[in-house]
PDB file of C-alpha atoms in Angstrom:
ATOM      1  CA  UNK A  20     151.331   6.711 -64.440  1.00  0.00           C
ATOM      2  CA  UNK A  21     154.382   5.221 -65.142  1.00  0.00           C
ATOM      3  CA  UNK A  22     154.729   1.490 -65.253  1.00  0.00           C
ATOM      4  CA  UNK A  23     158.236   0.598 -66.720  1.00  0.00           C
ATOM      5  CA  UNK A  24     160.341   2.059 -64.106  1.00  0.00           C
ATOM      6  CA  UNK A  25     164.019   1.744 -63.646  1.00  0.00           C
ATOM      7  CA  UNK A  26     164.576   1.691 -59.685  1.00  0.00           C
ATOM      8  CA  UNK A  27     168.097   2.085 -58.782  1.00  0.00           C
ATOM      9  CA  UNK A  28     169.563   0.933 -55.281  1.00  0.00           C
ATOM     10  CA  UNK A  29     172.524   1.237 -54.130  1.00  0.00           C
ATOM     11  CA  UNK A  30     174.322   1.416 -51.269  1.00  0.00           C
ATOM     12  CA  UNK A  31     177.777  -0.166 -49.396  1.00  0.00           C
ATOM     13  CA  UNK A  32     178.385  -3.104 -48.913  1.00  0.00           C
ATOM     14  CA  UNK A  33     176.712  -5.858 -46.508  1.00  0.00           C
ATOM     15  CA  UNK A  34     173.521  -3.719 -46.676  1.00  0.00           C
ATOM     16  CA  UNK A  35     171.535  -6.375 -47.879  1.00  0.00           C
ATOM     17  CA  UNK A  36     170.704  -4.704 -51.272  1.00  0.00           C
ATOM     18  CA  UNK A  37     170.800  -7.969 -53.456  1.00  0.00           C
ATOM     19  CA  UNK A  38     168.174  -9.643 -51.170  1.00  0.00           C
ATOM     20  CA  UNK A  39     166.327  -6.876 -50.568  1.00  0.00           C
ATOM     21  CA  UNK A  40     166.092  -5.918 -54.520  1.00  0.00           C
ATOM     22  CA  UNK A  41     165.688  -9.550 -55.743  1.00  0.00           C
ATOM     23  CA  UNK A  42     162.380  -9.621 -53.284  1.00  0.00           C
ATOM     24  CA  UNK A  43     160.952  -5.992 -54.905  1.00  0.00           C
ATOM     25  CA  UNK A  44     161.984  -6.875 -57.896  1.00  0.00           C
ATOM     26  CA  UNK A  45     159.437 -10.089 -57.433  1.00  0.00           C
ATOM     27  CA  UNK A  46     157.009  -8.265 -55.985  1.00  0.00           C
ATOM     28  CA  UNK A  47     156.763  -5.474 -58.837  1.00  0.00           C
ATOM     29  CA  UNK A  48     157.033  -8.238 -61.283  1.00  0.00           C
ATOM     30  CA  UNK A  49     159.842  -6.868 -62.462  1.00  0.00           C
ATOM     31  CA  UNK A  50     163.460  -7.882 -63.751  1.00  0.00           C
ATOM     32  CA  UNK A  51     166.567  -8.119 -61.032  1.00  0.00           C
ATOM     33  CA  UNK A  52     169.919  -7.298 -62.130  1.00  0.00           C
ATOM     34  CA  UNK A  53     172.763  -7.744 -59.198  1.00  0.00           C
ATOM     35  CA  UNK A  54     175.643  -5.333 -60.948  1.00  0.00           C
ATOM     36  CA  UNK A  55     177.934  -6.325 -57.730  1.00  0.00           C
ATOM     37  CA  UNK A  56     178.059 -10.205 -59.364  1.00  0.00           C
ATOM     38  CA  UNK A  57     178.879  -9.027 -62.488  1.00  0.00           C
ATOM     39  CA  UNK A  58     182.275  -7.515 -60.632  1.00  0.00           C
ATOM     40  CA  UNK A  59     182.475 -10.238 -58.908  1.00  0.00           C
ATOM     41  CA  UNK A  60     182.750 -12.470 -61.827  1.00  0.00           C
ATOM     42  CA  UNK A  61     185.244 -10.566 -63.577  1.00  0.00           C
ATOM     43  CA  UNK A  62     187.476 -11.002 -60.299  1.00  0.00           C
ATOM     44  CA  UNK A  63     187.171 -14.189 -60.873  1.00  0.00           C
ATOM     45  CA  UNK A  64     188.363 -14.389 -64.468  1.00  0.00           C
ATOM     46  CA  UNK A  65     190.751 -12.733 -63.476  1.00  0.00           C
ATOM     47  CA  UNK A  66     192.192 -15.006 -61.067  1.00  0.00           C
ATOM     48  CA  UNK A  67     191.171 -17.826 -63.582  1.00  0.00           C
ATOM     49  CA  UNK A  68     193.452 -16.184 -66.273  1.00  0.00           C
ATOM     50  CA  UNK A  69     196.114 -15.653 -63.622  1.00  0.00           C
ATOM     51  CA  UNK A  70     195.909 -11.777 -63.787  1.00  0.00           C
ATOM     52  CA  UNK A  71     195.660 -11.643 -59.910  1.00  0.00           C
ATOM     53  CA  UNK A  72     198.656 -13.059 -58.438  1.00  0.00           C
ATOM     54  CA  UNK A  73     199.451 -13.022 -55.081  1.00  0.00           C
ATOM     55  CA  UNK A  74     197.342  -9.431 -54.931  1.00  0.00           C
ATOM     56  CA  UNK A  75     199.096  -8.067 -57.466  1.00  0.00           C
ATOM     57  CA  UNK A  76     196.610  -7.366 -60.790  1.00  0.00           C
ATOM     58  CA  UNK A  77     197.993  -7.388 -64.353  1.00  0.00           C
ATOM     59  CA  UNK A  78     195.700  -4.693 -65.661  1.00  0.00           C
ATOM     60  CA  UNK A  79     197.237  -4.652 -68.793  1.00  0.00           C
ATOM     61  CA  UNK A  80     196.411  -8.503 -69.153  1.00  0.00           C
ATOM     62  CA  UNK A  81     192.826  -8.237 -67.967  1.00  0.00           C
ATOM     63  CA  UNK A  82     192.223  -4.976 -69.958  1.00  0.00           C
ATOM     64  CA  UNK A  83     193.320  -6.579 -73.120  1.00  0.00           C
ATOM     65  CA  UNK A  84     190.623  -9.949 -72.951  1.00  0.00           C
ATOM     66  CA  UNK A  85     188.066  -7.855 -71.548  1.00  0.00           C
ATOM     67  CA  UNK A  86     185.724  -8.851 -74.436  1.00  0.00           C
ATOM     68  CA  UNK A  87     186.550 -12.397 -73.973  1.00  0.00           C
ATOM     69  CA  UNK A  88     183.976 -12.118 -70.348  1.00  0.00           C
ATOM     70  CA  UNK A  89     180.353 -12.955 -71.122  1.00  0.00           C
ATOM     71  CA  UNK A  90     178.237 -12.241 -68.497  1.00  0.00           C
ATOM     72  CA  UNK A  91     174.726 -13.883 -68.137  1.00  0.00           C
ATOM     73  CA  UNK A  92     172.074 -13.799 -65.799  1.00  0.00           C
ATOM     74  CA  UNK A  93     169.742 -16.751 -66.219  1.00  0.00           C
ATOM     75  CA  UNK A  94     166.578 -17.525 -64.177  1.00  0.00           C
ATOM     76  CA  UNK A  95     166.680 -20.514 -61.907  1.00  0.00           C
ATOM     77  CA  UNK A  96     163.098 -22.083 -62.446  1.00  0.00           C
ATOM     78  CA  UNK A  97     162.940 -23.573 -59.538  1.00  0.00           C
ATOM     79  CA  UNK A  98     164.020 -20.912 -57.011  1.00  0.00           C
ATOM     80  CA  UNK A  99     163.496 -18.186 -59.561  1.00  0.00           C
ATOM     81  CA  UNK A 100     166.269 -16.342 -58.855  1.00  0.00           C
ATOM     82  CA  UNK A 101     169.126 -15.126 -61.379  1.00  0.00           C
ATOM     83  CA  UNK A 102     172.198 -17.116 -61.294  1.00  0.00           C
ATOM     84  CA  UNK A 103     175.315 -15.855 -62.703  1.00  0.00           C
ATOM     85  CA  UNK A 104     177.183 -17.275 -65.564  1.00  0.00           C
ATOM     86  CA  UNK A 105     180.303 -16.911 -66.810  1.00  0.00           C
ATOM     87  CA  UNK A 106     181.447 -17.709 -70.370  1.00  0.00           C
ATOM     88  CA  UNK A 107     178.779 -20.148 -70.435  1.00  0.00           C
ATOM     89  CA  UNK A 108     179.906 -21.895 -66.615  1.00  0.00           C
ATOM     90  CA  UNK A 109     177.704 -21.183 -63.107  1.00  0.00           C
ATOM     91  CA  UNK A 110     179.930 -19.287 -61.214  1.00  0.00           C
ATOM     92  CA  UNK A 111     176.744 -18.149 -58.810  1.00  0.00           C
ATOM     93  CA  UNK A 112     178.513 -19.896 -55.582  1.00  0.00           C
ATOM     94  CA  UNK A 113     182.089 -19.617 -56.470  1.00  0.00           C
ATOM     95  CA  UNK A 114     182.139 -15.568 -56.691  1.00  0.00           C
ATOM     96  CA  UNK A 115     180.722 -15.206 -53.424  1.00  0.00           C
ATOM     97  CA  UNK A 116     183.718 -16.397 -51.472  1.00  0.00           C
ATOM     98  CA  UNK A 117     186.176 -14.391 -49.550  1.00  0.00           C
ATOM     99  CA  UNK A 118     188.776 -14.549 -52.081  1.00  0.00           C
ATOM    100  CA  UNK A 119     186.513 -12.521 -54.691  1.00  0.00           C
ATOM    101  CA  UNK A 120     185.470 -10.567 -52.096  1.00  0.00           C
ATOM    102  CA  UNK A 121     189.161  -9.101 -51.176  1.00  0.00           C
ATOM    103  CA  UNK A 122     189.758  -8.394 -54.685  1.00  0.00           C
ATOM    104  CA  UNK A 123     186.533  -7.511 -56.224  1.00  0.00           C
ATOM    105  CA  UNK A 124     187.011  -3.602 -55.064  1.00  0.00           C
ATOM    106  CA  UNK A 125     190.442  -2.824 -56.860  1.00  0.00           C
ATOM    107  CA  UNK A 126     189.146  -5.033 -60.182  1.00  0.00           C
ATOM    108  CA  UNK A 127     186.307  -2.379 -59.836  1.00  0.00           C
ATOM    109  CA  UNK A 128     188.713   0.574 -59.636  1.00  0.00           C
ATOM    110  CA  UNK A 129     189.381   0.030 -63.260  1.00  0.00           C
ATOM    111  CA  UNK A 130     188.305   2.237 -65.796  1.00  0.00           C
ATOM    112  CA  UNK A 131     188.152  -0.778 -68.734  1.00  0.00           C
ATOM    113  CA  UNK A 132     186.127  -3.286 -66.410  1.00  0.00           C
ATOM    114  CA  UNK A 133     183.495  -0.062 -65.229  1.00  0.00           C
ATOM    115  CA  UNK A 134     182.993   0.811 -68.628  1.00  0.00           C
ATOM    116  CA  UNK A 135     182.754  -3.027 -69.524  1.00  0.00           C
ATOM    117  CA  UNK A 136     180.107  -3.485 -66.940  1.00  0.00           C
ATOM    118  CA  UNK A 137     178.255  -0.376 -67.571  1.00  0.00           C
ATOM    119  CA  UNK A 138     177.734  -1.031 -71.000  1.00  0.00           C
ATOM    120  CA  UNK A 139     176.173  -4.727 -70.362  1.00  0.00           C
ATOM    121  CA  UNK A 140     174.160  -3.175 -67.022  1.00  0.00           C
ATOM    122  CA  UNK A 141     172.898   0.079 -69.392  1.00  0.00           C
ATOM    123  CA  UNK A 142     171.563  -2.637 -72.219  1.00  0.00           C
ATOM    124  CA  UNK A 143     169.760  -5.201 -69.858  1.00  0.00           C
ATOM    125  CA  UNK A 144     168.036  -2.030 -68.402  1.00  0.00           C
ATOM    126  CA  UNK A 145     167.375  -0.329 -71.337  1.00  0.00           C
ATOM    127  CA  UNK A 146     163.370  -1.037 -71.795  1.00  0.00           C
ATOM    128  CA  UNK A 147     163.227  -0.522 -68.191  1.00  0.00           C
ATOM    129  CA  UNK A 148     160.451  -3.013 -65.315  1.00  0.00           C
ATOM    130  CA  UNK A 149     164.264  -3.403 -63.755  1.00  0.00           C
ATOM    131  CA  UNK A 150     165.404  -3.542 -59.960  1.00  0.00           C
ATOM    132  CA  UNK A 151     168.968  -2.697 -60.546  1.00  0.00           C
ATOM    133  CA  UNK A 152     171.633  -2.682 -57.241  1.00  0.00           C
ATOM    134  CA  UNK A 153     174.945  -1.832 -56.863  1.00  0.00           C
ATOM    135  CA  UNK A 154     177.460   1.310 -56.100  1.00  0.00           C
ATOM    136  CA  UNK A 155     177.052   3.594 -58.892  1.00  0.00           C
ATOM    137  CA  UNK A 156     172.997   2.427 -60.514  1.00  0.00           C
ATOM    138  CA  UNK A 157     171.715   5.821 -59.556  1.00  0.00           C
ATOM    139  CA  UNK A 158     174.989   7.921 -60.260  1.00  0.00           C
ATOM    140  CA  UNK A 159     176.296   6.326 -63.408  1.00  0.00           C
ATOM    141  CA  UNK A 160     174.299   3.478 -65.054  1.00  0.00           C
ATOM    142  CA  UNK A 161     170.728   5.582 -64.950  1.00  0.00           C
ATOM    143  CA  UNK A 162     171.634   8.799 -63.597  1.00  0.00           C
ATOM    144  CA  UNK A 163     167.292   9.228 -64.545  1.00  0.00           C
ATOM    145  CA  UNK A 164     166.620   6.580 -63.158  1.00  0.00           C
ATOM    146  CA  UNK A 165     162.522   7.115 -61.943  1.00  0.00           C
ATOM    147  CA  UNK A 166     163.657   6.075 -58.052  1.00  0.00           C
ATOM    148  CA  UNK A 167     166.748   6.194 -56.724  1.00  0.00           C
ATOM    149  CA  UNK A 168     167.658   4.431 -53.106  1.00  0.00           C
ATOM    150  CA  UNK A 169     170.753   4.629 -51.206  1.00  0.00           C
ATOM    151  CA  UNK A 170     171.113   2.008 -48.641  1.00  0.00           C
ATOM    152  CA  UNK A 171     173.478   2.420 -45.026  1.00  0.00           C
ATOM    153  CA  UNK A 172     174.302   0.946 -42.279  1.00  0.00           C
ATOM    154  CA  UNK A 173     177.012   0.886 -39.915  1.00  0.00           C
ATOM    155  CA  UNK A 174     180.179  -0.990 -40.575  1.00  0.00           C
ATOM    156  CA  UNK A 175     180.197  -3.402 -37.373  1.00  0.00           C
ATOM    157  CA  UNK A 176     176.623  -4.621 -38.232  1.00  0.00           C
ATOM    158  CA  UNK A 177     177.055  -5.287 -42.126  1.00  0.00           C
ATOM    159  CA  UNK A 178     179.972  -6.974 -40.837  1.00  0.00           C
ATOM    160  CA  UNK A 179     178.301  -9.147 -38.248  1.00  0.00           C
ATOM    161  CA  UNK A 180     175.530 -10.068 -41.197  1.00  0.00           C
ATOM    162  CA  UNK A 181     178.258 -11.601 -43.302  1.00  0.00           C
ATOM    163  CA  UNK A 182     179.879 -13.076 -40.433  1.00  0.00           C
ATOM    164  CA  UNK A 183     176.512 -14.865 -39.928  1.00  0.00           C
ATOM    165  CA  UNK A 184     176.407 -15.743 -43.649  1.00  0.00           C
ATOM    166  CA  UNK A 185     179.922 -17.318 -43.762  1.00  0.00           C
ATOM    167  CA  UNK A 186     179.324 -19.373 -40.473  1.00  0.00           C
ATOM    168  CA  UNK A 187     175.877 -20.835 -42.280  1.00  0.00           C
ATOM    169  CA  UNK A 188     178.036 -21.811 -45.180  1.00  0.00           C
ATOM    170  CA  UNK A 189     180.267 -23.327 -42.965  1.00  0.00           C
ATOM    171  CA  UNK A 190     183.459 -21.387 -43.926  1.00  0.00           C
ATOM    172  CA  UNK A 191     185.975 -20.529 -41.304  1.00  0.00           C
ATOM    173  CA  UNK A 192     186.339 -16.900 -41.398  1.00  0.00           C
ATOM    174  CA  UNK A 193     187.096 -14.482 -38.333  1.00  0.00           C
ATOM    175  CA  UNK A 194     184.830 -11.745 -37.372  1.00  0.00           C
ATOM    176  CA  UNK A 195     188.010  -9.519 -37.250  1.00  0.00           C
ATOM    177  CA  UNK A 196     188.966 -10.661 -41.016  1.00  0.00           C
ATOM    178  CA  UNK A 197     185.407  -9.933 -42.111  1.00  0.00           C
ATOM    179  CA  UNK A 198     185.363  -6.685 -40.316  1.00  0.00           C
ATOM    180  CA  UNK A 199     188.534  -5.539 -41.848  1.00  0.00           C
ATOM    181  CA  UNK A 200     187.462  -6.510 -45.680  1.00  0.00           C
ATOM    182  CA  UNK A 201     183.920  -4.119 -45.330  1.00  0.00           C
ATOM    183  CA  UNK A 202     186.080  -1.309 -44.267  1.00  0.00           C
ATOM    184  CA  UNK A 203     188.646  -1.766 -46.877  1.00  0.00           C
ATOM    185  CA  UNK A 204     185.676  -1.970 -48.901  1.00  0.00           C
ATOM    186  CA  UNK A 205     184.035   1.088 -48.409  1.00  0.00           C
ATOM    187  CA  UNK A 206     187.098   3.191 -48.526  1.00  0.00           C
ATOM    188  CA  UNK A 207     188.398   1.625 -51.901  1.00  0.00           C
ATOM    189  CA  UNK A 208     184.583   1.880 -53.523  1.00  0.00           C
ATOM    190  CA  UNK A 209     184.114   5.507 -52.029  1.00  0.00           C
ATOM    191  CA  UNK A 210     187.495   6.994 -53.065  1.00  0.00           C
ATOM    192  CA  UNK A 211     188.309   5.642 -56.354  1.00  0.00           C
ATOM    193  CA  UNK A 212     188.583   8.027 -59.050  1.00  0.00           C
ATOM    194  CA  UNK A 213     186.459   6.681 -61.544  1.00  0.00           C
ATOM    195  CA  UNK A 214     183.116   6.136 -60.566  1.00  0.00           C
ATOM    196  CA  UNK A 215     183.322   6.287 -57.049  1.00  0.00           C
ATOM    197  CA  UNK A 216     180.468   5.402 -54.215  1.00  0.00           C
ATOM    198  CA  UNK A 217     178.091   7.942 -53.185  1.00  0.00           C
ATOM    199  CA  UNK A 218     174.563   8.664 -52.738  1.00  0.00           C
ATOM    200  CA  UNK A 219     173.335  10.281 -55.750  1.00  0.00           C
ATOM    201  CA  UNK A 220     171.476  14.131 -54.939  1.00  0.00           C
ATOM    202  CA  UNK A 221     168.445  12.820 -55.735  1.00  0.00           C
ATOM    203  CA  UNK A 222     168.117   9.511 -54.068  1.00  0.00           C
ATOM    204  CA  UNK A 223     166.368   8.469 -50.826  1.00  0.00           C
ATOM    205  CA  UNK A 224     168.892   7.098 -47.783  1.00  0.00           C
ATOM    206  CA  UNK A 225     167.096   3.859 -45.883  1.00  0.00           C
ATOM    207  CA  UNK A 226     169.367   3.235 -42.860  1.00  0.00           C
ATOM    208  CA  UNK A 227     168.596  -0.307 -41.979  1.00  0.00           C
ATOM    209  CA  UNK A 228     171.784  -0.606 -39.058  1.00  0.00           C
ATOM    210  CA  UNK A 229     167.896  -2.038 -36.760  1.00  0.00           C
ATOM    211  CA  UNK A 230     165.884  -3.019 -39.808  1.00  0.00           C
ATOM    212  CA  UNK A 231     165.875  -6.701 -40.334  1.00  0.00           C
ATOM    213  CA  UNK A 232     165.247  -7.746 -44.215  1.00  0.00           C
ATOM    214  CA  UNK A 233     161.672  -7.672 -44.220  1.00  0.00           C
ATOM    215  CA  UNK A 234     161.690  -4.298 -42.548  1.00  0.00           C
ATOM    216  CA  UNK A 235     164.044  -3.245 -45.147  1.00  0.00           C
ATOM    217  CA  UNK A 236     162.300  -4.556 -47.687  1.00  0.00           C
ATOM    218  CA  UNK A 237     158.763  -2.831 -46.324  1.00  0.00           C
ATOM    219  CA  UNK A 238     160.026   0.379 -46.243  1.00  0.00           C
ATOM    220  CA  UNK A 239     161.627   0.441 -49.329  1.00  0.00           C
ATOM    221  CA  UNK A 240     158.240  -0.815 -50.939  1.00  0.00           C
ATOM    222  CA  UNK A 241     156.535   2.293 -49.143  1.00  0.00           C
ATOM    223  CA  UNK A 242     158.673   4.732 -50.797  1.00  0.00           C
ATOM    224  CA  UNK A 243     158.325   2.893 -54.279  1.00  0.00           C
ATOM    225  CA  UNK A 244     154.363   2.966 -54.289  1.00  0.00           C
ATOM    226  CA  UNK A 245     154.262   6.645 -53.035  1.00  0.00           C
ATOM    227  CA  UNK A 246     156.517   7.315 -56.045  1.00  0.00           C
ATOM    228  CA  UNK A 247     154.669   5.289 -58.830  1.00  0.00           C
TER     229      UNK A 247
END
Protein backbone atom coordinates (compact mmCIF):
# COMPACT_ATOMS: atom_id res chain seq x y z
CA UNK A 1 0.00 0.00 0.00
CA UNK A 2 0.89 3.26 -0.78
CA UNK A 3 1.87 5.69 1.91
CA UNK A 4 3.35 8.89 0.23
CA UNK A 5 0.37 10.02 -1.57
CA UNK A 6 -0.17 13.22 -3.38
CA UNK A 7 -4.03 14.11 -2.80
CA UNK A 8 -5.16 16.83 -4.97
CA UNK A 9 -8.35 19.04 -4.17
CA UNK A 10 -9.68 21.38 -5.89
CA UNK A 11 -12.58 23.02 -6.46
CA UNK A 12 -14.18 26.93 -6.84
CA UNK A 13 -13.98 29.17 -4.79
CA UNK A 14 -15.59 29.66 -1.14
CA UNK A 15 -15.78 25.82 -0.98
CA UNK A 16 -13.89 25.63 2.00
CA UNK A 17 -10.96 23.64 0.44
CA UNK A 18 -8.07 25.38 2.46
CA UNK A 19 -9.77 24.46 5.80
CA UNK A 20 -10.93 21.42 4.85
CA UNK A 21 -7.31 20.27 3.38
CA UNK A 22 -5.24 21.92 6.18
CA UNK A 23 -7.46 19.54 8.71
CA UNK A 24 -6.68 16.11 6.36
CA UNK A 25 -3.62 17.15 5.79
CA UNK A 26 -3.19 17.00 9.90
CA UNK A 27 -4.92 14.13 10.21
CA UNK A 28 -2.80 12.02 7.55
CA UNK A 29 0.22 13.59 9.02
CA UNK A 30 0.91 14.94 6.05
CA UNK A 31 2.23 18.33 4.44
CA UNK A 32 -0.49 21.26 3.40
CA UNK A 33 0.23 23.38 0.55
CA UNK A 34 -2.64 26.24 -0.12
CA UNK A 35 -1.65 27.00 -4.08
CA UNK A 36 -4.64 29.76 -3.94
CA UNK A 37 -2.14 31.94 -1.34
CA UNK A 38 0.57 31.60 -3.42
CA UNK A 39 -1.74 33.66 -6.19
CA UNK A 40 -2.78 35.58 -3.80
CA UNK A 41 0.57 36.79 -2.86
CA UNK A 42 1.70 37.53 -6.19
CA UNK A 43 -1.48 39.92 -6.44
CA UNK A 44 -0.15 41.46 -3.90
CA UNK A 45 3.33 42.17 -5.22
CA UNK A 46 1.87 43.25 -7.70
CA UNK A 47 0.00 45.97 -6.24
CA UNK A 48 3.16 46.52 -3.99
CA UNK A 49 5.28 47.14 -7.20
CA UNK A 50 2.46 49.26 -8.59
CA UNK A 51 1.71 46.83 -11.53
CA UNK A 52 -2.08 46.96 -10.65
CA UNK A 53 -3.31 50.35 -10.97
CA UNK A 54 -6.61 51.32 -10.74
CA UNK A 55 -7.51 47.55 -12.27
CA UNK A 56 -5.45 47.92 -14.92
CA UNK A 57 -2.28 45.16 -14.73
CA UNK A 58 1.12 45.92 -16.30
CA UNK A 59 1.86 42.38 -17.35
CA UNK A 60 4.81 43.27 -18.97
CA UNK A 61 6.11 44.79 -15.55
CA UNK A 62 5.06 41.86 -13.40
CA UNK A 63 6.25 39.28 -16.03
CA UNK A 64 9.65 40.77 -16.11
CA UNK A 65 10.41 40.56 -11.87
CA UNK A 66 8.67 37.42 -11.70
CA UNK A 67 11.81 35.80 -10.18
CA UNK A 68 12.17 38.57 -7.79
CA UNK A 69 8.70 36.70 -5.71
CA UNK A 70 9.82 34.17 -3.10
CA UNK A 71 7.20 32.32 -1.85
CA UNK A 72 7.40 30.46 1.57
CA UNK A 73 5.23 28.51 3.57
CA UNK A 74 6.44 28.29 7.14
CA UNK A 75 4.79 26.38 10.05
CA UNK A 76 3.29 28.43 12.82
CA UNK A 77 4.35 26.38 16.02
CA UNK A 78 1.89 27.41 17.91
CA UNK A 79 -1.24 27.01 15.75
CA UNK A 80 0.61 24.75 13.38
CA UNK A 81 -0.64 26.00 10.47
CA UNK A 82 1.39 27.35 7.29
CA UNK A 83 1.64 30.99 7.06
CA UNK A 84 2.56 32.64 3.95
CA UNK A 85 5.59 34.68 3.34
CA UNK A 86 6.57 36.86 0.95
CA UNK A 87 10.16 37.88 0.13
CA UNK A 88 10.93 37.13 3.58
CA UNK A 89 7.58 39.44 5.12
CA UNK A 90 4.11 37.61 6.62
CA UNK A 91 1.72 38.51 4.25
CA UNK A 92 -0.74 35.52 5.75
CA UNK A 93 -3.53 38.30 6.78
CA UNK A 94 -2.90 40.94 4.28
CA UNK A 95 -3.65 38.62 1.04
CA UNK A 96 -6.84 37.60 2.30
CA UNK A 97 -8.59 40.91 1.90
CA UNK A 98 -11.04 41.94 -0.68
CA UNK A 99 -8.67 43.87 -2.64
CA UNK A 100 -6.51 40.60 -3.46
CA UNK A 101 -9.45 38.89 -3.81
CA UNK A 102 -10.86 41.13 -6.92
CA UNK A 103 -7.65 40.84 -8.58
CA UNK A 104 -6.21 37.56 -7.72
CA UNK A 105 -8.29 35.81 -10.80
CA UNK A 106 -6.89 37.95 -13.81
CA UNK A 107 -3.08 37.83 -12.05
CA UNK A 108 -3.91 34.04 -12.38
CA UNK A 109 -4.92 34.30 -16.05
CA UNK A 110 -1.30 34.78 -16.81
CA UNK A 111 0.68 32.37 -18.46
CA UNK A 112 4.26 33.69 -16.66
CA UNK A 113 2.69 33.74 -13.00
CA UNK A 114 0.90 29.86 -13.72
CA UNK A 115 4.01 28.60 -14.85
CA UNK A 116 5.80 30.54 -11.91
CA UNK A 117 3.52 28.93 -9.44
CA UNK A 118 3.48 25.56 -10.92
CA UNK A 119 6.99 25.17 -10.85
CA UNK A 120 7.32 26.11 -6.91
CA UNK A 121 3.80 23.93 -6.22
CA UNK A 122 5.39 20.78 -8.54
CA UNK A 123 8.84 20.98 -6.25
CA UNK A 124 7.24 21.24 -2.68
CA UNK A 125 5.15 18.17 -3.82
CA UNK A 126 7.63 16.35 -5.41
CA UNK A 127 8.42 13.47 -2.61
CA UNK A 128 4.81 13.42 -2.14
CA UNK A 129 2.74 12.91 2.06
CA UNK A 130 1.14 16.39 0.47
CA UNK A 131 -2.56 17.78 0.74
CA UNK A 132 -2.36 20.11 -2.14
CA UNK A 133 -5.69 22.60 -2.99
CA UNK A 134 -6.41 24.83 -5.51
CA UNK A 135 -8.01 25.13 -9.27
CA UNK A 136 -5.82 23.19 -11.42
CA UNK A 137 -3.79 20.42 -8.49
CA UNK A 138 -5.46 17.51 -10.18
CA UNK A 139 -5.43 18.88 -13.89
CA UNK A 140 -2.05 20.53 -14.10
CA UNK A 141 0.31 20.39 -11.06
CA UNK A 142 -0.13 16.30 -10.59
CA UNK A 143 -2.24 15.31 -13.34
CA UNK A 144 -1.23 11.45 -11.34
CA UNK A 145 -1.91 12.58 -8.57
CA UNK A 146 -3.03 9.08 -6.32
CA UNK A 147 -6.61 11.00 -5.33
CA UNK A 148 -8.07 13.57 -6.94
CA UNK A 149 -11.21 15.70 -5.31
CA UNK A 150 -13.24 18.28 -6.86
CA UNK A 151 -15.12 20.36 -4.47
CA UNK A 152 -18.84 22.41 -5.38
CA UNK A 153 -21.19 24.21 -4.12
CA UNK A 154 -23.60 26.68 -5.14
CA UNK A 155 -22.66 30.26 -5.67
CA UNK A 156 -25.19 32.00 -3.10
CA UNK A 157 -23.91 29.72 -0.25
CA UNK A 158 -19.99 30.06 -0.83
CA UNK A 159 -20.97 33.52 -0.94
CA UNK A 160 -22.89 33.70 2.30
CA UNK A 161 -19.69 31.68 4.00
CA UNK A 162 -17.41 34.56 3.14
CA UNK A 163 -19.91 37.02 3.97
CA UNK A 164 -19.83 35.38 7.45
CA UNK A 165 -16.00 35.42 7.38
CA UNK A 166 -15.68 39.17 6.53
CA UNK A 167 -18.36 40.21 9.20
CA UNK A 168 -16.10 38.08 11.96
CA UNK A 169 -13.15 40.09 10.83
CA UNK A 170 -15.05 43.00 11.19
CA UNK A 171 -14.72 44.36 7.60
CA UNK A 172 -17.58 46.17 6.02
CA UNK A 173 -18.37 44.36 2.96
CA UNK A 174 -21.95 43.89 1.30
CA UNK A 175 -23.43 40.57 0.70
CA UNK A 176 -24.22 41.87 -2.88
CA UNK A 177 -20.34 42.92 -3.37
CA UNK A 178 -19.28 39.50 -2.09
CA UNK A 179 -21.79 37.77 -4.21
CA UNK A 180 -20.72 39.52 -7.29
CA UNK A 181 -16.73 38.82 -6.74
CA UNK A 182 -17.47 34.61 -6.46
CA UNK A 183 -19.27 34.84 -9.69
CA UNK A 184 -16.74 36.91 -11.40
CA UNK A 185 -14.59 34.42 -9.95
CA UNK A 186 -15.72 31.37 -11.26
CA UNK A 187 -16.25 32.62 -14.73
CA UNK A 188 -12.66 34.23 -15.00
CA UNK A 189 -10.97 30.83 -13.32
CA UNK A 190 -13.26 28.51 -15.55
CA UNK A 191 -12.76 30.27 -18.92
CA UNK A 192 -9.29 31.38 -19.06
CA UNK A 193 -7.25 29.94 -21.67
CA UNK A 194 -4.41 28.74 -19.92
CA UNK A 195 -5.08 26.45 -17.32
CA UNK A 196 -8.54 26.90 -16.79
CA UNK A 197 -10.95 25.39 -13.81
CA UNK A 198 -12.44 22.10 -14.18
CA UNK A 199 -12.88 18.88 -12.58
CA UNK A 200 -10.29 16.64 -13.78
CA UNK A 201 -11.90 12.99 -15.52
CA UNK A 202 -10.68 11.21 -12.89
CA UNK A 203 -11.50 13.03 -9.75
CA UNK A 204 -14.32 12.56 -7.21
CA UNK A 205 -17.06 15.70 -6.95
CA UNK A 206 -18.05 16.32 -2.96
CA UNK A 207 -20.94 18.83 -3.14
CA UNK A 208 -20.92 20.35 0.27
CA UNK A 209 -23.83 23.40 -0.73
CA UNK A 210 -25.55 21.32 3.17
CA UNK A 211 -22.26 19.94 4.45
CA UNK A 212 -20.88 22.01 7.21
CA UNK A 213 -16.84 21.71 7.55
CA UNK A 214 -16.69 18.77 9.58
CA UNK A 215 -19.11 17.01 7.31
CA UNK A 216 -16.94 18.03 4.54
CA UNK A 217 -14.09 17.12 6.03
CA UNK A 218 -15.66 13.40 7.05
CA UNK A 219 -16.56 12.57 3.82
CA UNK A 220 -13.65 13.52 2.16
CA UNK A 221 -11.63 11.34 4.78
CA UNK A 222 -14.04 8.34 3.74
CA UNK A 223 -13.11 8.49 0.22
CA UNK A 224 -9.28 8.91 1.10
CA UNK A 225 -9.10 5.67 3.36
CA UNK A 226 -11.19 3.59 0.83
CA UNK A 227 -8.53 4.71 -1.68
CA UNK A 228 -5.26 4.10 0.38
Amino acid sequence: MKEDLIIAIDGFSSTGKSSMSKIIAKNLNYTHIDSGAMYRAVTLYAFQHHYIVDKKIDVDGLVEHINDIKIEFVQDPTSQKNITYLNGENVEQEIRTMKISKMVSPISEIPAVRDYCVALQQKMGENGRIVMDGRDIGTTVFPDADIKIFVTASPEIRAKRRFLEYQQQGKDISMDEVLKNVKERDYIDSHREYSPLRKADDAIEVDNSELNLEETVNKVMEIILSRK
